[in-house]
């Protein structure tokens, strides 16, 4: 069974700072890991998907890394903005295509 | 593309009533997933289909829940009879898959179900 953990559950940082969100998973035999963003009362928006053959993926101010051997992934957000405030979830597959989600990190960027 | 479409967006019903949630996946995607999100349990996979065939329904909580995918562009999740503990946000997601490859899952906006 795949278990996905995200610590901390909540994080507040001043605007402009760089920050890192953490994700750990127990089954390292994954073939990808996906990061999502969820705004209050909304659905999930896919941010980045890292294939197992990759070590990182970048999209704008976001950079996600994957270390299968240690069972960890990080999401780096550069120059944070108030609009980045949301809950960030990581998800790792278990079995065929089933995703197991972490409980998320609720991020607040303080203007 | 319009993305994954779900209806209704909000549903309020009384205990014992039948509830049907609907989903239209992104055109060209061949896998469809139904999830449920609650504060207590987070996001849970209920069932997923590949090429319209149910692959894994181990997450379906009880026989009161059933899901169908009659064609590549439509799926339903039905709860009969509904109970207050079924209150949650139900998400549908779709992706395209091929042997040995995996792609991003795209989520719909969700249906917020309240059973009184």
CSV table of C-alpha atoms in Angstrom, one decimal:
chain,number,residue,atom,x,y,z
A,1,UNK,CA,0.0,0.0,0.0
A,2,UNK,CA,1.2,3.5,-0.8
A,3,UNK,CA,1.2,6.1,1.9
A,4,UNK,CA,1.9,9.7,1.2
A,5,UNK,CA,2.8,12.3,3.8
A,6,UNK,CA,3.0,16.0,3.6
A,7,UNK,CA,4.6,18.1,6.4
A,8,UNK,CA,3.9,20.7,7.5
A,9,UNK,CA,0.1,20.8,7.3
A,10,UNK,CA,0.2,24.6,7.1
A,11,UNK,CA,2.8,27.2,6.3
A,12,UNK,CA,2.8,31.0,6.3
A,13,UNK,CA,5.6,33.0,4.7
A,14,UNK,CA,6.0,36.7,3.8
A,15,UNK,CA,5.5,37.7,0.2
A,16,UNK,CA,8.7,37.5,-1.9
A,17,UNK,CA,10.3,34.6,0.0
A,18,UNK,CA,11.3,31.3,-1.6
A,19,UNK,CA,9.8,28.2,0.0
A,20,UNK,CA,9.8,24.5,-0.2
A,21,UNK,CA,6.9,22.1,0.3
A,22,UNK,CA,7.7,18.5,1.2
A,23,UNK,CA,6.2,15.2,0.2
A,24,UNK,CA,7.2,11.7,1.2
A,25,UNK,CA,5.9,8.3,0.0
A,26,UNK,CA,6.5,4.8,1.2
A,27,UNK,CA,6.4,2.8,-2.0
A,28,UNK,CA,9.4,3.9,-4.1
A,29,UNK,CA,8.4,1.8,-7.1
A,30,UNK,CA,6.5,4.7,-8.6
A,31,UNK,CA,6.6,5.8,-12.2
A,32,UNK,CA,5.5,9.3,-11.6
A,33,UNK,CA,4.6,11.8,-8.9
A,34,UNK,CA,2.2,14.7,-9.4
A,35,UNK,CA,1.8,18.0,-7.6
A,36,UNK,CA,-1.6,19.7,-7.5
A,37,UNK,CA,-3.0,23.0,-6.2
A,38,UNK,CA,-6.4,23.4,-4.7
A,39,UNK,CA,-8.1,26.7,-4.0
A,40,UNK,CA,-10.9,26.8,-1.3
A,41,UNK,CA,-14.1,25.4,-2.7
A,42,UNK,CA,-12.5,24.5,-6.0
A,43,UNK,CA,-11.2,21.4,-7.8
A,44,UNK,CA,-7.6,20.4,-8.2
A,45,UNK,CA,-5.3,21.9,-10.7
A,46,UNK,CA,-2.3,19.9,-11.9
A,47,UNK,CA,0.9,21.8,-11.5
A,48,UNK,CA,3.7,19.4,-12.4
A,49,UNK,CA,4.1,15.7,-13.1
A,50,UNK,CA,7.6,14.2,-12.7
A,51,UNK,CA,8.2,10.9,-14.4
A,52,UNK,CA,10.3,8.3,-12.6
A,53,UNK,CA,13.1,8.8,-15.1
A,54,UNK,CA,13.3,12.5,-14.3
A,55,UNK,CA,14.8,14.2,-11.2
A,56,UNK,CA,13.0,17.5,-11.6
A,57,UNK,CA,10.5,19.5,-13.5
A,58,UNK,CA,10.1,23.2,-13.8
A,59,UNK,CA,7.2,25.4,-14.7
A,60,UNK,CA,7.6,29.2,-14.3
A,61,UNK,CA,8.4,29.9,-10.6
A,62,UNK,CA,7.7,26.3,-9.6
A,63,UNK,CA,10.3,23.5,-9.5
A,64,UNK,CA,9.5,20.0,-8.4
A,65,UNK,CA,12.1,17.4,-7.6
A,66,UNK,CA,11.9,13.6,-7.1
A,67,UNK,CA,14.2,11.3,-5.3
A,68,UNK,CA,12.8,7.8,-5.5
A,69,UNK,CA,15.5,6.2,-3.4
A,70,UNK,CA,14.6,8.3,-0.4
A,71,UNK,CA,10.9,8.4,-1.1
A,72,UNK,CA,10.8,12.2,-1.3
A,73,UNK,CA,9.6,15.0,-3.5
A,74,UNK,CA,9.8,18.7,-3.0
A,75,UNK,CA,8.0,21.6,-4.6
A,76,UNK,CA,10.0,24.8,-4.7
A,77,UNK,CA,8.2,28.1,-5.2
A,78,UNK,CA,10.4,31.1,-6.0
A,79,UNK,CA,9.5,34.7,-5.2
A,80,UNK,CA,6.2,33.8,-3.6
A,81,UNK,CA,3.1,35.9,-4.3
A,82,UNK,CA,-0.2,36.3,-2.4
A,83,UNK,CA,-1.8,34.5,-5.4
A,84,UNK,CA,0.2,31.4,-4.5
A,85,UNK,CA,-1.9,31.0,-1.3
A,86,UNK,CA,-3.7,27.6,-1.7
A,87,UNK,CA,-3.5,24.0,-0.5
A,88,UNK,CA,-0.8,22.0,-2.3
A,89,UNK,CA,-1.2,18.3,-2.6
A,90,UNK,CA,1.2,15.7,-3.9
A,91,UNK,CA,0.0,12.3,-5.3
A,92,UNK,CA,1.9,9.1,-6.0
A,93,UNK,CA,0.5,6.1,-7.9
A,94,UNK,CA,-0.2,2.8,-6.2
A,95,UNK,CA,-0.7,-0.3,-8.4
A,96,UNK,CA,-1.6,0.6,-11.9
A,97,UNK,CA,-2.8,4.1,-12.2
A,98,UNK,CA,-4.4,4.7,-8.8
A,99,UNK,CA,-3.2,7.9,-7.1
A,100,UNK,CA,-2.7,8.1,-3.4
A,101,UNK,CA,-2.9,11.7,-2.2
A,102,UNK,CA,-1.2,13.4,0.7
A,103,UNK,CA,-3.3,15.4,3.1
A,104,UNK,CA,-1.8,18.6,1.7
A,105,UNK,CA,0.0,21.7,2.9
A,106,UNK,CA,-2.1,24.8,3.3
A,107,UNK,CA,0.1,27.7,2.2
A,108,UNK,CA,-0.5,31.3,3.1
A,109,UNK,CA,1.5,34.1,1.6
A,110,UNK,CA,1.5,37.2,3.7
A,111,UNK,CA,1.4,40.5,1.8
B,1,UNK,CA,-10.9,22.0,-24.5
B,2,UNK,CA,-13.6,22.6,-21.9
B,3,UNK,CA,-11.8,20.4,-19.4
B,4,UNK,CA,-13.6,17.8,-17.2
B,5,UNK,CA,-17.2,18.7,-16.8
B,6,UNK,CA,-19.3,17.7,-13.7
B,7,UNK,CA,-22.9,18.2,-12.9
B,8,UNK,CA,-24.5,19.3,-10.8
B,9,UNK,CA,-22.1,21.5,-9.0
B,10,UNK,CA,-24.1,21.4,-5.8
B,11,UNK,CA,-26.7,18.9,-4.6
B,12,UNK,CA,-28.7,19.0,-1.4
B,13,UNK,CA,-30.9,16.0,-0.8
B,14,UNK,CA,-32.7,14.2,2.0
B,15,UNK,CA,-31.5,11.0,3.5
B,16,UNK,CA,-32.9,8.0,1.6
B,17,UNK,CA,-33.1,9.7,-1.7
B,18,UNK,CA,-31.2,8.6,-4.8
B,19,UNK,CA,-28.4,10.9,-6.0
B,20,UNK,CA,-26.8,10.8,-9.4
B,21,UNK,CA,-23.6,12.6,-10.2
B,22,UNK,CA,-22.4,13.1,-13.8
B,23,UNK,CA,-19.1,13.5,-15.5
B,24,UNK,CA,-17.9,14.2,-19.0
B,25,UNK,CA,-14.1,13.6,-19.3
B,26,UNK,CA,-11.8,15.4,-21.6
B,27,UNK,CA,-12.1,14.3,-25.2
B,28,UNK,CA,-9.4,11.7,-26.1
B,29,UNK,CA,-8.8,10.7,-22.5
B,30,UNK,CA,-9.3,6.9,-22.0
B,31,UNK,CA,-9.2,6.7,-18.2
B,32,UNK,CA,-11.7,8.2,-15.7
B,33,UNK,CA,-11.6,8.4,-12.0
B,34,UNK,CA,-14.1,9.2,-9.3
B,35,UNK,CA,-12.8,10.6,-6.0
B,36,UNK,CA,-14.4,11.8,-2.8
B,37,UNK,CA,-13.0,14.5,-0.6
B,38,UNK,CA,-13.9,15.1,3.1
B,39,UNK,CA,-12.1,17.0,5.9
B,40,UNK,CA,-11.7,13.8,7.9
B,41,UNK,CA,-10.4,11.4,5.2
B,42,UNK,CA,-8.9,13.7,2.6
B,43,UNK,CA,-9.1,12.7,-1.1
B,44,UNK,CA,-10.0,9.1,-1.7
B,45,UNK,CA,-10.3,7.2,-4.9
B,46,UNK,CA,-13.6,5.4,-5.3
B,47,UNK,CA,-13.4,3.8,-8.7
B,48,UNK,CA,-11.7,4.1,-12.0
B,49,UNK,CA,-12.4,3.1,-15.6
B,50,UNK,CA,-10.1,2.4,-18.5
B,51,UNK,CA,-11.6,2.4,-22.0
B,52,UNK,CA,-15.0,2.4,-20.3
B,53,UNK,CA,-14.3,-0.7,-18.3
B,54,UNK,CA,-14.3,-0.6,-14.5
B,55,UNK,CA,-10.7,-1.5,-13.4
B,56,UNK,CA,-10.8,-1.1,-9.7
B,57,UNK,CA,-13.8,-0.4,-7.5
B,58,UNK,CA,-12.1,-1.3,-4.2
B,59,UNK,CA,-12.6,2.2,-2.9
B,60,UNK,CA,-16.4,2.2,-3.3
B,61,UNK,CA,-17.6,2.3,0.3
B,62,UNK,CA,-20.7,0.3,0.1
B,63,UNK,CA,-23.2,-1.4,-2.2
B,64,UNK,CA,-25.2,1.8,-2.0
B,65,UNK,CA,-22.6,3.3,-4.4
B,66,UNK,CA,-22.5,2.4,-8.1
B,67,UNK,CA,-20.7,3.8,-11.1
B,68,UNK,CA,-21.2,3.4,-14.8
B,69,UNK,CA,-19.4,4.5,-18.0
B,70,UNK,CA,-21.7,3.7,-20.9
B,71,UNK,CA,-19.4,5.4,-23.4
B,72,UNK,CA,-16.1,7.3,-23.6
B,73,UNK,CA,-17.7,10.7,-23.0
B,74,UNK,CA,-20.0,10.1,-20.0
B,75,UNK,CA,-19.9,8.5,-16.5
B,76,UNK,CA,-22.3,8.5,-13.6
B,77,UNK,CA,-21.8,7.9,-9.9
B,78,UNK,CA,-25.0,6.9,-8.1
B,79,UNK,CA,-25.8,6.7,-4.4
B,80,UNK,CA,-29.0,4.9,-3.5
B,81,UNK,CA,-30.1,5.4,-0.8
B,82,UNK,CA,-28.1,8.4,0.3
B,83,UNK,CA,-27.0,9.0,4.0
B,84,UNK,CA,-25.7,12.0,5.8
B,85,UNK,CA,-22.3,10.5,6.0
B,86,UNK,CA,-22.1,10.6,2.2
B,87,UNK,CA,-21.9,14.4,2.4
B,88,UNK,CA,-18.6,15.3,0.7
B,89,UNK,CA,-17.2,16.8,-2.5
B,90,UNK,CA,-17.1,14.3,-5.3
B,91,UNK,CA,-14.5,14.8,-8.0
B,92,UNK,CA,-14.2,13.3,-11.4
B,93,UNK,CA,-10.8,13.2,-13.2
B,94,UNK,CA,-9.6,11.9,-16.5
B,95,UNK,CA,-6.3,11.1,-18.2
B,96,UNK,CA,-4.9,9.4,-21.2
B,97,UNK,CA,-2.9,6.3,-20.6
B,98,UNK,CA,-0.8,3.9,-22.6
B,99,UNK,CA,1.2,0.9,-21.7
B,100,UNK,CA,4.3,1.9,-19.9
B,101,UNK,CA,3.5,5.5,-19.8
B,102,UNK,CA,1.6,7.7,-17.5
B,103,UNK,CA,0.1,11.2,-17.9
B,104,UNK,CA,-1.4,13.9,-15.7
B,105,UNK,CA,-4.8,13.6,-14.2
B,106,UNK,CA,-7.1,16.5,-14.9
B,107,UNK,CA,-9.8,17.2,-12.3
B,108,UNK,CA,-13.3,18.6,-12.7
B,109,UNK,CA,-14.7,21.3,-10.5
B,110,UNK,CA,-16.4,18.8,-8.2
B,111,UNK,CA,-20.0,18.2,-7.0
B,112,UNK,CA,-20.6,19.3,-3.4
B,113,UNK,CA,-23.2,16.9,-2.0
B,114,UNK,CA,-25.1,17.6,1.2
B,115,UNK,CA,-27.4,14.9,2.6
B,116,UNK,CA,-29.7,16.1,5.4
